[in-house]
Structure formats: structure tokens, C-alpha cells
N, CA and C atoms as an extended XYZ file, in Angstrom:
444
Properties=species:S:1:pos:R:3:atomname:S:1:resname:S:1:resid:I:1 pbc="F F F"
N        41.369       21.480       64.230 N   UNK     1
C        40.883       21.357       63.432 CA  UNK     1
C        41.651       22.272       62.166 C   UNK     1
N        42.089       21.707       61.803 N   UNK     2
C        43.591       22.398       61.171 CA  UNK     2
C        43.569       23.707       59.936 C   UNK     2
N        44.091       23.917       59.691 N   UNK     3
C        43.539       24.938       58.030 CA  UNK     3
C        42.600       24.606       57.677 C   UNK     3
N        41.957       24.899       56.648 N   UNK     4
C        41.636       24.515       55.346 CA  UNK     4
C        40.657       22.602       55.508 C   UNK     4
N        40.224       22.301       56.546 N   UNK     5
C        40.316       21.185       57.297 CA  UNK     5
C        38.721       21.515       56.714 C   UNK     5
N        37.825       20.762       56.000 N   UNK     6
C        35.883       21.248       55.168 CA  UNK     6
C        35.359       20.890       58.036 C   UNK     6
N        34.680       21.426       57.696 N   UNK     7
C        33.754       21.058       59.240 CA  UNK     7
C        33.356       19.805       58.764 C   UNK     7
N        34.214       18.991       60.444 N   UNK     8
C        33.127       17.685       60.198 CA  UNK     8
C        31.926       17.751       61.135 C   UNK     8
N        31.376       16.307       60.292 N   UNK     9
C        29.781       16.070       60.804 CA  UNK     9
C        29.868       15.437       61.788 C   UNK     9
N        29.949       15.171       63.581 N   UNK    10
C        30.167       14.463       64.380 CA  UNK    10
C        29.320       13.820       65.119 C   UNK    10
N        28.081       14.184       64.592 N   UNK    11
C        26.894       12.802       64.344 CA  UNK    11
C        26.978       12.123       63.665 C   UNK    11
N        27.735       12.091       62.373 N   UNK    12
C        26.821       10.447       61.563 CA  UNK    12
C        28.587       10.515       62.086 C   UNK    12
N        29.951       11.249       62.028 N   UNK    13
C        31.364       10.807       62.407 CA  UNK    13
C        31.550       10.086       63.822 C   UNK    13
N        29.930       10.308       64.762 N   UNK    14
C        29.936        9.381       66.257 CA  UNK    14
C        29.240        8.333       65.960 C   UNK    14
N        27.969        8.540       65.114 N   UNK    15
C        27.541        7.366       64.775 CA  UNK    15
C        27.718        6.599       63.992 C   UNK    15
N        29.093        6.577       63.223 N   UNK    16
C        29.649        4.883       62.055 CA  UNK    16
C        31.149        4.830       63.161 C   UNK    16
N        31.608        5.540       64.035 N   UNK    17
C        32.604        4.999       64.409 CA  UNK    17
C        33.218        5.649       65.793 C   UNK    17
N        33.642        5.348       66.734 N   UNK    18
C        33.422        5.785       67.981 CA  UNK    18
C        34.604        6.174       67.876 C   UNK    18
N        35.834        4.910       67.173 N   UNK    19
C        37.550        5.406       67.391 CA  UNK    19
C        37.350        6.408       66.681 C   UNK    19
N        36.901        6.538       65.778 N   UNK    20
C        37.183        7.982       64.212 CA  UNK    20
C        36.837        8.958       65.127 C   UNK    20
N        36.222        9.536       65.975 N   UNK    21
C        35.730        9.752       66.423 CA  UNK    21
C        35.773       10.919       67.482 C   UNK    21
N        37.053        9.673       68.552 N   UNK    22
C        37.777       10.000       70.098 CA  UNK    22
C        38.946       10.090       69.276 C   UNK    22
N        39.145        9.990       67.877 N   UNK    23
C        40.816        9.998       66.896 CA  UNK    23
C        40.846       11.944       66.740 C   UNK    23
N        39.376       11.907       66.395 N   UNK    24
C        39.029       13.579       65.731 CA  UNK    24
C        38.763       14.364       67.117 C   UNK    24
N        38.201       14.078       67.792 N   UNK    25
C        39.007       14.841       68.519 CA  UNK    25
C        39.689       15.162       68.907 C   UNK    25
N        40.871       14.771       68.995 N   UNK    26
C        42.138       14.465       69.876 CA  UNK    26
C        42.211       15.079       69.074 C   UNK    26
N        42.062       14.883       67.522 N   UNK    27
C        42.598       16.383       66.585 CA  UNK    27
C        42.384       17.859       66.834 C   UNK    27
N        41.421       17.824       66.982 N   UNK    28
C        40.494       19.565       67.242 CA  UNK    28
C        41.327       20.404       68.805 C   UNK    28
N        41.614       18.907       69.489 N   UNK    29
C        42.034       19.017       70.843 CA  UNK    29
C        43.876       19.975       70.033 C   UNK    29
N        44.644       18.881       69.248 N   UNK    30
C        45.988       19.379       69.137 CA  UNK    30
C        46.252       20.641       68.810 C   UNK    30
N        44.949       21.209       67.504 N   UNK    31
C        44.195       22.147       67.114 CA  UNK    31
C        43.963       22.451       67.939 C   UNK    31
N        44.124       22.717       68.899 N   UNK    32
C        42.945       24.009       70.384 CA  UNK    32
C        41.288       24.722       70.037 C   UNK    32
N        41.511       24.001       69.260 N   UNK    33
C        39.351       24.237       68.940 CA  UNK    33
C        38.977       23.278       70.545 C   UNK    33
N        38.231       24.136       71.310 N   UNK    34
C        37.983       23.250       71.919 CA  UNK    34
C        37.070       22.938       71.706 C   UNK    34
N        35.989       24.627       70.877 N   UNK    35
C        34.171       24.344       70.809 CA  UNK    35
C        34.538       22.709       69.947 C   UNK    35
N        35.681       23.348       68.747 N   UNK    36
C        34.813       21.473       68.036 CA  UNK    36
C        35.329       20.498       69.139 C   UNK    36
N        35.991       20.369       69.771 N   UNK    37
C        36.398       19.338       70.124 CA  UNK    37
C        35.715       19.128       70.809 C   UNK    37
N        35.145       19.666       71.784 N   UNK    38
C        33.595       19.943       73.274 CA  UNK    38
C        31.914       19.371       72.111 C   UNK    38
N        32.174       19.746       71.371 N   UNK    39
C        31.407       19.255       70.290 CA  UNK    39
C        31.226       17.469       69.658 C   UNK    39
N        32.244       17.217       69.708 N   UNK    40
C        32.645       15.357       69.057 CA  UNK    40
C        32.509       15.194       70.715 C   UNK    40
N        32.412       15.543       71.898 N   UNK    41
C        32.844       14.498       72.152 CA  UNK    41
C        30.682       14.751       73.372 C   UNK    41
N        30.333       15.950       72.745 N   UNK    42
C        28.834       14.952       73.168 CA  UNK    42
C        28.783       15.196       72.622 C   UNK    42
N        28.645       13.999       70.548 N   UNK    43
C        27.582       13.349       70.526 CA  UNK    43
C        28.659       12.299       70.359 C   UNK    43
N        29.613       12.070       70.690 N   UNK    44
C        30.736       10.537       70.998 CA  UNK    44
C        30.068       10.215       72.443 C   UNK    44
N        29.559       10.470       73.247 N   UNK    45
C        28.698       10.521       74.625 CA  UNK    45
C        27.795        9.957       74.207 C   UNK    45
N        26.647       10.339       73.238 N   UNK    46
C        26.010       10.594       72.896 CA  UNK    46
C        25.483        8.718       72.559 C   UNK    46
N        26.893        9.081       71.501 N   UNK    47
C        25.730        8.167       70.489 CA  UNK    47
C        27.115        6.574       71.759 C   UNK    47
N        27.919        6.681       72.888 N   UNK    48
C        27.641        5.130       73.473 CA  UNK    48
C        26.493        5.753       73.919 C   UNK    48
N        25.688        5.882       74.385 N   UNK    49
C        24.633        5.986       75.098 CA  UNK    49
C        23.432        4.800       74.388 C   UNK    49
N        23.300        5.539       73.165 N   UNK    50
C        22.310        5.219       71.929 CA  UNK    50
C        23.334        3.435       71.830 C   UNK    50
N        24.119        2.900       71.937 N   UNK    51
C        25.035        1.650       72.053 CA  UNK    51
C        23.986        1.287       72.958 C   UNK    51
N        25.171        1.453       73.645 N   UNK    52
C        24.372        1.154       75.798 CA  UNK    52
C        22.718        1.014       75.657 C   UNK    52
N        22.473        1.662       74.990 N   UNK    53
C        20.742        1.335       75.093 CA  UNK    53
C        20.290        0.261       73.726 C   UNK    53
N        20.724        0.338       73.299 N   UNK    54
C        20.583       -1.153       71.820 CA  UNK    54
C        20.991       -2.179       73.151 C   UNK    54
N        21.784       -2.535       73.453 N   UNK    55
C        22.137       -3.557       73.591 CA  UNK    55
C        21.978       -4.126       74.511 C   UNK    55
N        21.391       -2.916       75.882 N   UNK    56
C        20.373       -3.594       76.585 CA  UNK    56
C        19.024       -3.548       76.259 C   UNK    56
N        18.768       -3.239       74.616 N   UNK    57
C        17.270       -3.731       74.288 CA  UNK    57
C        17.481       -5.135       74.196 C   UNK    57
N        18.686       -5.944       73.163 N   UNK    58
C        19.134       -7.365       72.584 CA  UNK    58
C        18.774       -7.883       73.957 C   UNK    58
N        19.579       -7.230       74.662 N   UNK    59
C        19.700       -8.862       76.135 CA  UNK    59
C        18.694       -8.575       76.277 C   UNK    59
N        17.688       -7.789       77.207 N   UNK    60
C        16.698       -7.692       77.886 CA  UNK    60
C        15.505       -8.617       76.662 C   UNK    60
N        14.935       -8.403       75.344 N   UNK    61
C        14.542       -9.123       74.995 CA  UNK    61
C        14.865      -10.203       74.803 C   UNK    61
N        16.083      -10.972       74.817 N   UNK    62
C        16.608      -11.907       75.051 CA  UNK    62
C        15.703      -12.789       75.793 C   UNK    62
N        16.546      -12.464       77.252 N   UNK    63
C        16.249      -12.249       79.009 CA  UNK    63
C        14.544      -13.228       78.884 C   UNK    63
N        13.414      -12.027       78.191 N   UNK    64
C        11.926      -12.003       78.520 CA  UNK    64
C        11.643      -13.759       77.283 C   UNK    64
N        12.409      -13.717       76.387 N   UNK    65
C        11.876      -14.777       75.740 CA  UNK    65
C        12.002      -16.034       76.004 C   UNK    65
N        12.903      -15.512       76.650 N   UNK    66
C        13.694      -17.394       77.329 CA  UNK    66
C        12.761      -17.169       78.717 C   UNK    66
N        12.232      -15.863       79.249 N   UNK    67
C        11.439      -15.888       80.426 CA  UNK    67
C        10.006      -17.440       80.053 C   UNK    67
N         9.439      -16.331       78.447 N   UNK    68
C         7.699      -17.075       78.008 CA  UNK    68
C         7.955      -17.911       77.994 C   UNK    68
N         9.327      -18.938       77.027 N   UNK    69
C         9.760      -20.159       76.852 CA  UNK    69
C         9.478      -21.566       78.145 C   UNK    69
N        10.472      -20.293       79.053 N   UNK    70
C        10.931      -20.885       80.140 CA  UNK    70
C         8.695      -21.649       80.638 C   UNK    70
N         8.088      -20.217       81.035 N   UNK    71
C         6.664      -20.957       81.074 CA  UNK    71
C         5.803      -21.132       80.553 C   UNK    71
N         5.668      -21.268       79.088 N   UNK    72
C         4.636      -21.976       78.210 CA  UNK    72
C         5.370      -22.358       77.386 C   UNK    72
N         6.414      -23.065       77.910 N   UNK    73
C         6.935      -24.917       76.945 CA  UNK    73
C         7.976      -25.710       79.247 C   UNK    73
N         7.353      -25.567       80.356 N   UNK    74
C         8.108      -26.879       80.774 CA  UNK    74
C         8.480      -27.687       81.004 C   UNK    74
N         7.754      -29.045       80.083 N   UNK    75
C         8.364      -30.545       79.175 CA  UNK    75
C         9.863      -29.633       78.405 C   UNK    75
N        10.418      -28.567       77.587 N   UNK    76
C        11.268      -28.466       76.836 CA  UNK    76
C        12.187      -27.082       77.818 C   UNK    76
N        12.373      -27.422       79.261 N   UNK    77
C        12.991      -26.151       79.527 CA  UNK    77
C        14.583      -27.279       79.909 C   UNK    77
N        15.923      -26.375       79.798 N   UNK    78
C        16.942      -27.180       79.483 CA  UNK    78
C        18.036      -26.245       80.670 C   UNK    78
N        19.538      -26.818       80.235 N   UNK    79
C        20.267      -26.183       81.044 CA  UNK    79
C        20.740      -25.006       80.452 C   UNK    79
N        20.608      -24.180       79.027 N   UNK    80
C        20.543      -23.807       78.351 CA  UNK    80
C        19.932      -23.049       78.371 C   UNK    80
N        18.852      -23.360       78.791 N   UNK    81
C        18.268      -22.084       79.130 CA  UNK    81
C        18.169      -21.042       80.650 C   UNK    81
N        18.916      -22.683       80.855 N   UNK    82
C        18.441      -21.313       82.337 CA  UNK    82
C        19.760      -20.478       82.584 C   UNK    82
N        21.172      -20.709       81.259 N   UNK    83
C        22.185      -20.219       81.219 CA  UNK    83
C        21.850      -19.333       80.532 C   UNK    83
N        20.979      -19.056       79.431 N   UNK    84
C        20.633      -17.714       78.643 CA  UNK    84
C        20.504      -16.639       79.802 C   UNK    84
N        19.116      -17.294       80.933 N   UNK    85
C        18.289      -16.198       81.622 CA  UNK    85
C        20.269      -15.980       82.235 C   UNK    85
N        20.553      -16.976       82.690 N   UNK    86
C        21.326      -15.726       83.693 CA  UNK    86
C        21.922      -14.976       83.155 C   UNK    86
N        22.889      -15.803       81.620 N   UNK    87
C        23.115      -14.608       80.192 CA  UNK    87
C        23.095      -13.039       81.036 C   UNK    87
N        21.632      -13.454       80.026 N   UNK    88
C        21.169      -12.044       80.374 CA  UNK    88
C        21.124      -11.550       81.361 C   UNK    88
N        20.553      -11.907       81.921 N   UNK    89
C        20.644      -10.664       83.307 CA  UNK    89
C        22.112      -10.484       84.205 C   UNK    89
N        23.285      -11.288       83.298 N   UNK    90
C        24.697      -10.808       84.138 CA  UNK    90
C        24.780       -9.667       82.852 C   UNK    90
N        24.543       -9.801       81.464 N   UNK    91
C        24.883       -8.574       80.447 CA  UNK    91
C        24.047       -7.108       80.740 C   UNK    91
N        22.490       -7.050       81.713 N   UNK    92
C        22.875       -5.649       81.283 CA  UNK    92
C        22.359       -5.958       83.055 C   UNK    92
N        22.743       -6.461       84.086 N   UNK    93
C        23.213       -5.845       85.194 CA  UNK    93
C        24.927       -4.488       85.117 C   UNK    93
N        25.676       -5.847       83.897 N   UNK    94
C        26.699       -4.922       83.947 CA  UNK    94
C        26.712       -3.766       83.163 C   UNK    94
N        25.947       -3.520       81.667 N   UNK    95
C        25.388       -2.323       80.707 CA  UNK    95
C        25.381       -1.547       82.120 C   UNK    95
N        23.944       -1.533       82.768 N   UNK    96
C        23.388       -0.520       84.172 CA  UNK    96
C        25.001       -0.449       85.333 C   UNK    96
N        25.913       -1.156       85.241 N   UNK    97
C        26.571       -0.288       86.141 CA  UNK    97
C        27.445        1.134       85.287 C   UNK    97
N        27.307       -0.049       84.189 N   UNK    98
C        28.970        0.909       83.615 CA  UNK    98
C        28.181        2.435       82.992 C   UNK    98
N        26.797        2.143       82.569 N   UNK    99
C        25.793        3.218       82.029 CA  UNK    99
C        24.789        4.049       83.122 C   UNK    99
N        25.448        4.019       85.194 N   UNK   100
C        23.589        4.358       85.205 CA  UNK   100
C        22.977        5.217       85.068 C   UNK   100
N        22.809        5.925       84.078 N   UNK   101
C        21.688        6.449       84.274 CA  UNK   101
C        20.212        5.507       82.908 C   UNK   101
N        21.298        4.296       82.556 N   UNK   102
C        20.110        3.558       81.701 CA  UNK   102
C        19.698        2.590       83.320 C   UNK   102
N        18.760        2.392       83.902 N   UNK   103
C        18.099        2.693       85.273 CA  UNK   103
C        17.624        2.022       84.988 C   UNK   103
N        15.876        1.813       86.256 N   UNK   104
C        15.850        1.158       85.818 CA  UNK   104
C        14.105        0.860       85.627 C   UNK   104
N        13.919        2.843       85.452 N   UNK   105
C        13.226        3.960       84.593 CA  UNK   105
C        13.476        3.865       83.401 C   UNK   105
N        14.786        3.213       82.542 N   UNK   106
C        15.113        3.366       81.174 CA  UNK   106
C        14.399        2.104       80.818 C   UNK   106
N        14.366        0.766       82.118 N   UNK   107
C        14.291       -0.412       81.295 CA  UNK   107
C        12.882       -0.179       81.640 C   UNK   107
N        11.915        0.506       82.327 N   UNK   108
C        10.220        0.044       82.991 CA  UNK   108
C         9.936        1.057       81.524 C   UNK   108
N        10.249        2.181       81.007 N   UNK   109
C         9.942        3.064       79.788 CA  UNK   109
C         9.970        1.814       78.237 C   UNK   109
N        10.441        1.328       78.120 N   UNK   110
C        11.081        0.463       76.891 CA  UNK   110
C        10.243       -1.530       77.232 C   UNK   110
N         9.877       -1.359       78.325 N   UNK   111
C         9.408       -3.139       78.567 CA  UNK   111
C         8.418       -3.268       77.769 C   UNK   111
N         7.944       -2.635       77.724 N   UNK   112
C         6.353       -3.504       76.404 CA  UNK   112
C         6.908       -3.437       75.643 C   UNK   112
N         7.859       -2.898       75.565 N   UNK   113
C         7.470       -2.998       72.975 CA  UNK   113
C         8.634       -4.184       73.323 C   UNK   113
N         9.916       -4.517       74.191 N   UNK   114
C        10.801       -5.684       74.212 CA  UNK   114
C        10.202       -5.916       74.614 C   UNK   114
N         9.058       -6.685       75.846 N   UNK   115
C         8.116       -8.065       75.704 CA  UNK   115
C         7.419       -8.500       74.382 C   UNK   115
N         6.153       -7.367       73.420 N   UNK   116
C         6.197       -7.396       71.713 CA  UNK   116
C         7.330       -8.009       71.044 C   UNK   116
N         8.649       -7.511       71.227 N   UNK   117
C         9.248       -7.903       70.523 CA  UNK   117
C         9.526       -9.563       71.072 C   UNK   117
N         9.958       -9.949       72.363 N   UNK   118
C        10.134      -11.126       72.902 CA  UNK   118
C         9.265      -12.297       72.876 C   UNK   118
N         7.984      -11.691       73.324 N   UNK   119
C         6.758      -12.633       72.551 CA  UNK   119
C         6.632      -13.645       70.738 C   UNK   119
N         7.022      -12.426       70.003 N   UNK   120
C         7.118      -12.861       68.847 CA  UNK   120
C         7.995      -14.072       68.864 C   UNK   120
N         9.541      -13.340       69.639 N   UNK   121
C        11.093      -14.412       68.072 CA  UNK   121
C        10.481      -15.719       69.714 C   UNK   121
N        10.421      -15.299       70.368 N   UNK   122
C         9.203      -16.820       71.207 CA  UNK   122
C         8.620      -18.411       70.744 C   UNK   122
N         7.231      -17.098       70.025 N   UNK   123
C         6.338      -17.157       69.276 CA  UNK   123
C         6.692      -18.574       68.097 C   UNK   123
N         7.981      -17.779       67.437 N   UNK   124
C         8.299      -18.194       66.084 CA  UNK   124
C         9.379      -19.594       65.859 C   UNK   124
N         9.937      -19.498       67.733 N   UNK   125
C        10.965      -19.916       67.991 CA  UNK   125
C         9.814      -21.626       68.774 C   UNK   125
N         8.893      -21.609       69.561 N   UNK   126
C         7.948      -22.228       69.671 CA  UNK   126
C         7.097      -23.121       68.812 C   UNK   126
N         6.302      -22.254       67.805 N   UNK   127
C         6.479      -23.130       66.128 CA  UNK   127
C         4.994      -22.977       67.309 C   UNK   127
N         4.294      -21.756       68.174 N   UNK   128
C         3.477      -22.032       68.898 CA  UNK   128
C         2.656      -20.213       69.506 C   UNK   128
N         1.930      -19.946       69.783 N   UNK   129
C         0.937      -19.084       70.712 CA  UNK   129
C         1.586      -18.642       72.632 C   UNK   129
N         2.181      -18.249       72.602 N   UNK   130
C         2.776      -17.694       73.945 CA  UNK   130
C         2.171      -17.531       74.979 C   UNK   130
N         0.899      -18.942       76.119 N   UNK   131
C         0.512      -18.985       77.137 CA  UNK   131
C         1.300      -17.282       78.036 C   UNK   131
N         2.014      -17.122       77.428 N   UNK   132
C         2.427      -15.353       78.652 CA  UNK   132
C         1.604      -14.133       78.223 C   UNK   132
N         1.381      -13.248       78.603 N   UNK   133
C        -0.109      -12.121       78.230 CA  UNK   133
C         0.955      -10.779       78.565 C   UNK   133
N         2.029      -11.119       79.828 N   UNK   134
C         2.391      -10.214       80.289 CA  UNK   134
C         3.987      -10.763       80.981 C   UNK   134
N         4.994       -9.784       81.563 N   UNK   135
C         5.518      -10.583       82.102 CA  UNK   135
C         5.978       -8.913       83.654 C   UNK   135
N         5.946       -9.768       84.098 N   UNK   136
C         6.556       -8.544       85.659 CA  UNK   136
C         8.457       -7.959       85.640 C   UNK   136
N         8.006       -7.364       86.515 N   UNK   137
C         9.639       -7.028       87.206 CA  UNK   137
C        10.282       -9.218       87.542 C   UNK   137
N         9.716       -9.314       88.477 N   UNK   138
C        10.038      -10.809       89.233 CA  UNK   138
C        10.481      -11.171       87.776 C   UNK   138
N         9.321      -11.518       87.219 N   UNK   139
C         9.739      -12.638       86.282 CA  UNK   139
C        10.673      -12.321       85.950 C   UNK   139
N        11.914      -11.293       85.225 N   UNK   140
C        12.719      -12.039       84.483 CA  UNK   140
C        14.014      -11.678       85.026 C   UNK   140
N        13.919      -10.301       86.526 N   UNK   141
C        14.894      -10.623       87.330 CA  UNK   141
C        14.721      -10.813       88.595 C   UNK   141
N        13.624      -11.671       89.220 N   UNK   142
C        14.275      -12.010       90.168 CA  UNK   142
C        14.298      -12.872       90.441 C   UNK   142
N        12.894      -13.710       89.989 N   UNK   143
C        12.426      -14.755       89.967 CA  UNK   143
C        13.337      -16.914       89.842 C   UNK   143
N        14.567      -16.525       90.481 N   UNK   144
C        15.409      -17.942       90.309 CA  UNK   144
C        14.744      -19.464       89.037 C   UNK   144
N        15.462      -19.921       88.058 N   UNK   145
C        14.934      -20.017       87.191 CA  UNK   145
C        16.156      -21.194       86.734 C   UNK   145
N        15.873      -22.179       87.574 N   UNK   146
C        16.323      -23.961       87.735 CA  UNK   146
C        15.169      -24.782       87.470 C   UNK   146
N        16.420      -25.397       87.184 N   UNK   147
C        15.524      -27.235       86.600 CA  UNK   147
C        16.098      -28.383       88.177 C   UNK   147
N        14.613      -28.964       88.279 N   UNK   148
C        14.808      -29.935       88.892 CA  UNK   148
C        14.161      -29.621       89.444 C   UNK   148
């Protein structure tokens, strides 16, 4: 931080812009303020982790919603549903590969909340109650969903 600069609220900055946070960390390092740079890096890491967890939740909800629809409406199954299930699984796998801390334990910790949201989403799209009261790991990640 240059002399006379206002202190940086790393939490707010990292929450609003990862790029601007990285630039501010770089500036702190350029000015030799390693404590400030370290604080910025910590907040950036935390913000990126939160962002990845939100993405993981979003893909899990989408995946669960389509599995619920698949189980509830066998007559409506389509290539689009097959593709959506495969894509959501791939996105989740990629997030987990890039962020190893988002492991199975994390998925299991958000499972019930994601299931409730997915069931609500599926019921709204189907305009009927889902015939599914729970989904297993196998249902979501291991079961083959193919037409025919």
C-alpha cells in the first residue's frame, strides 16, 4: 500500500472482484507490504472457495432436479435430460478436480439442502409433486441415464 492510501477492506474487495483483489495484492507486494499482501491473498482464497462452492451447489441442484424428473416422469425422458445430467456431472467433477477441498464430505454436507431445492424446482417444472423422497449417491453420480 502506498503512503497515504486508505486501508483496504479485503473481504469486500474479494467478494466484489477477484481481479481487483489480485491487482491490489500485487500493488501491496510492489510496495513491500507483505502483511497486507498476505491478508489480501487469504481473502482471495476464501472468496474463490466460496465461489466454487456456490457453483458446486448450483450444478448439484440442476443434476438432482433432472434425476427427480427422470424418476417421476419416465414418459417425458429426452436426450436433453440425458445431456443435462451428463453435463452437470462433468461440471461437478471438474470443480472437484480443480478444488480438492470440495470433496465428497462437502457434497454430503450440502446434500439435503440441495435436494430440497432440486425437488422444489422439479415440481415447479413438472407442475406436479415429485414421487421421490430422497436421492442416493448412486442415483445422482453412478446410475446410467440413457434412453431406450
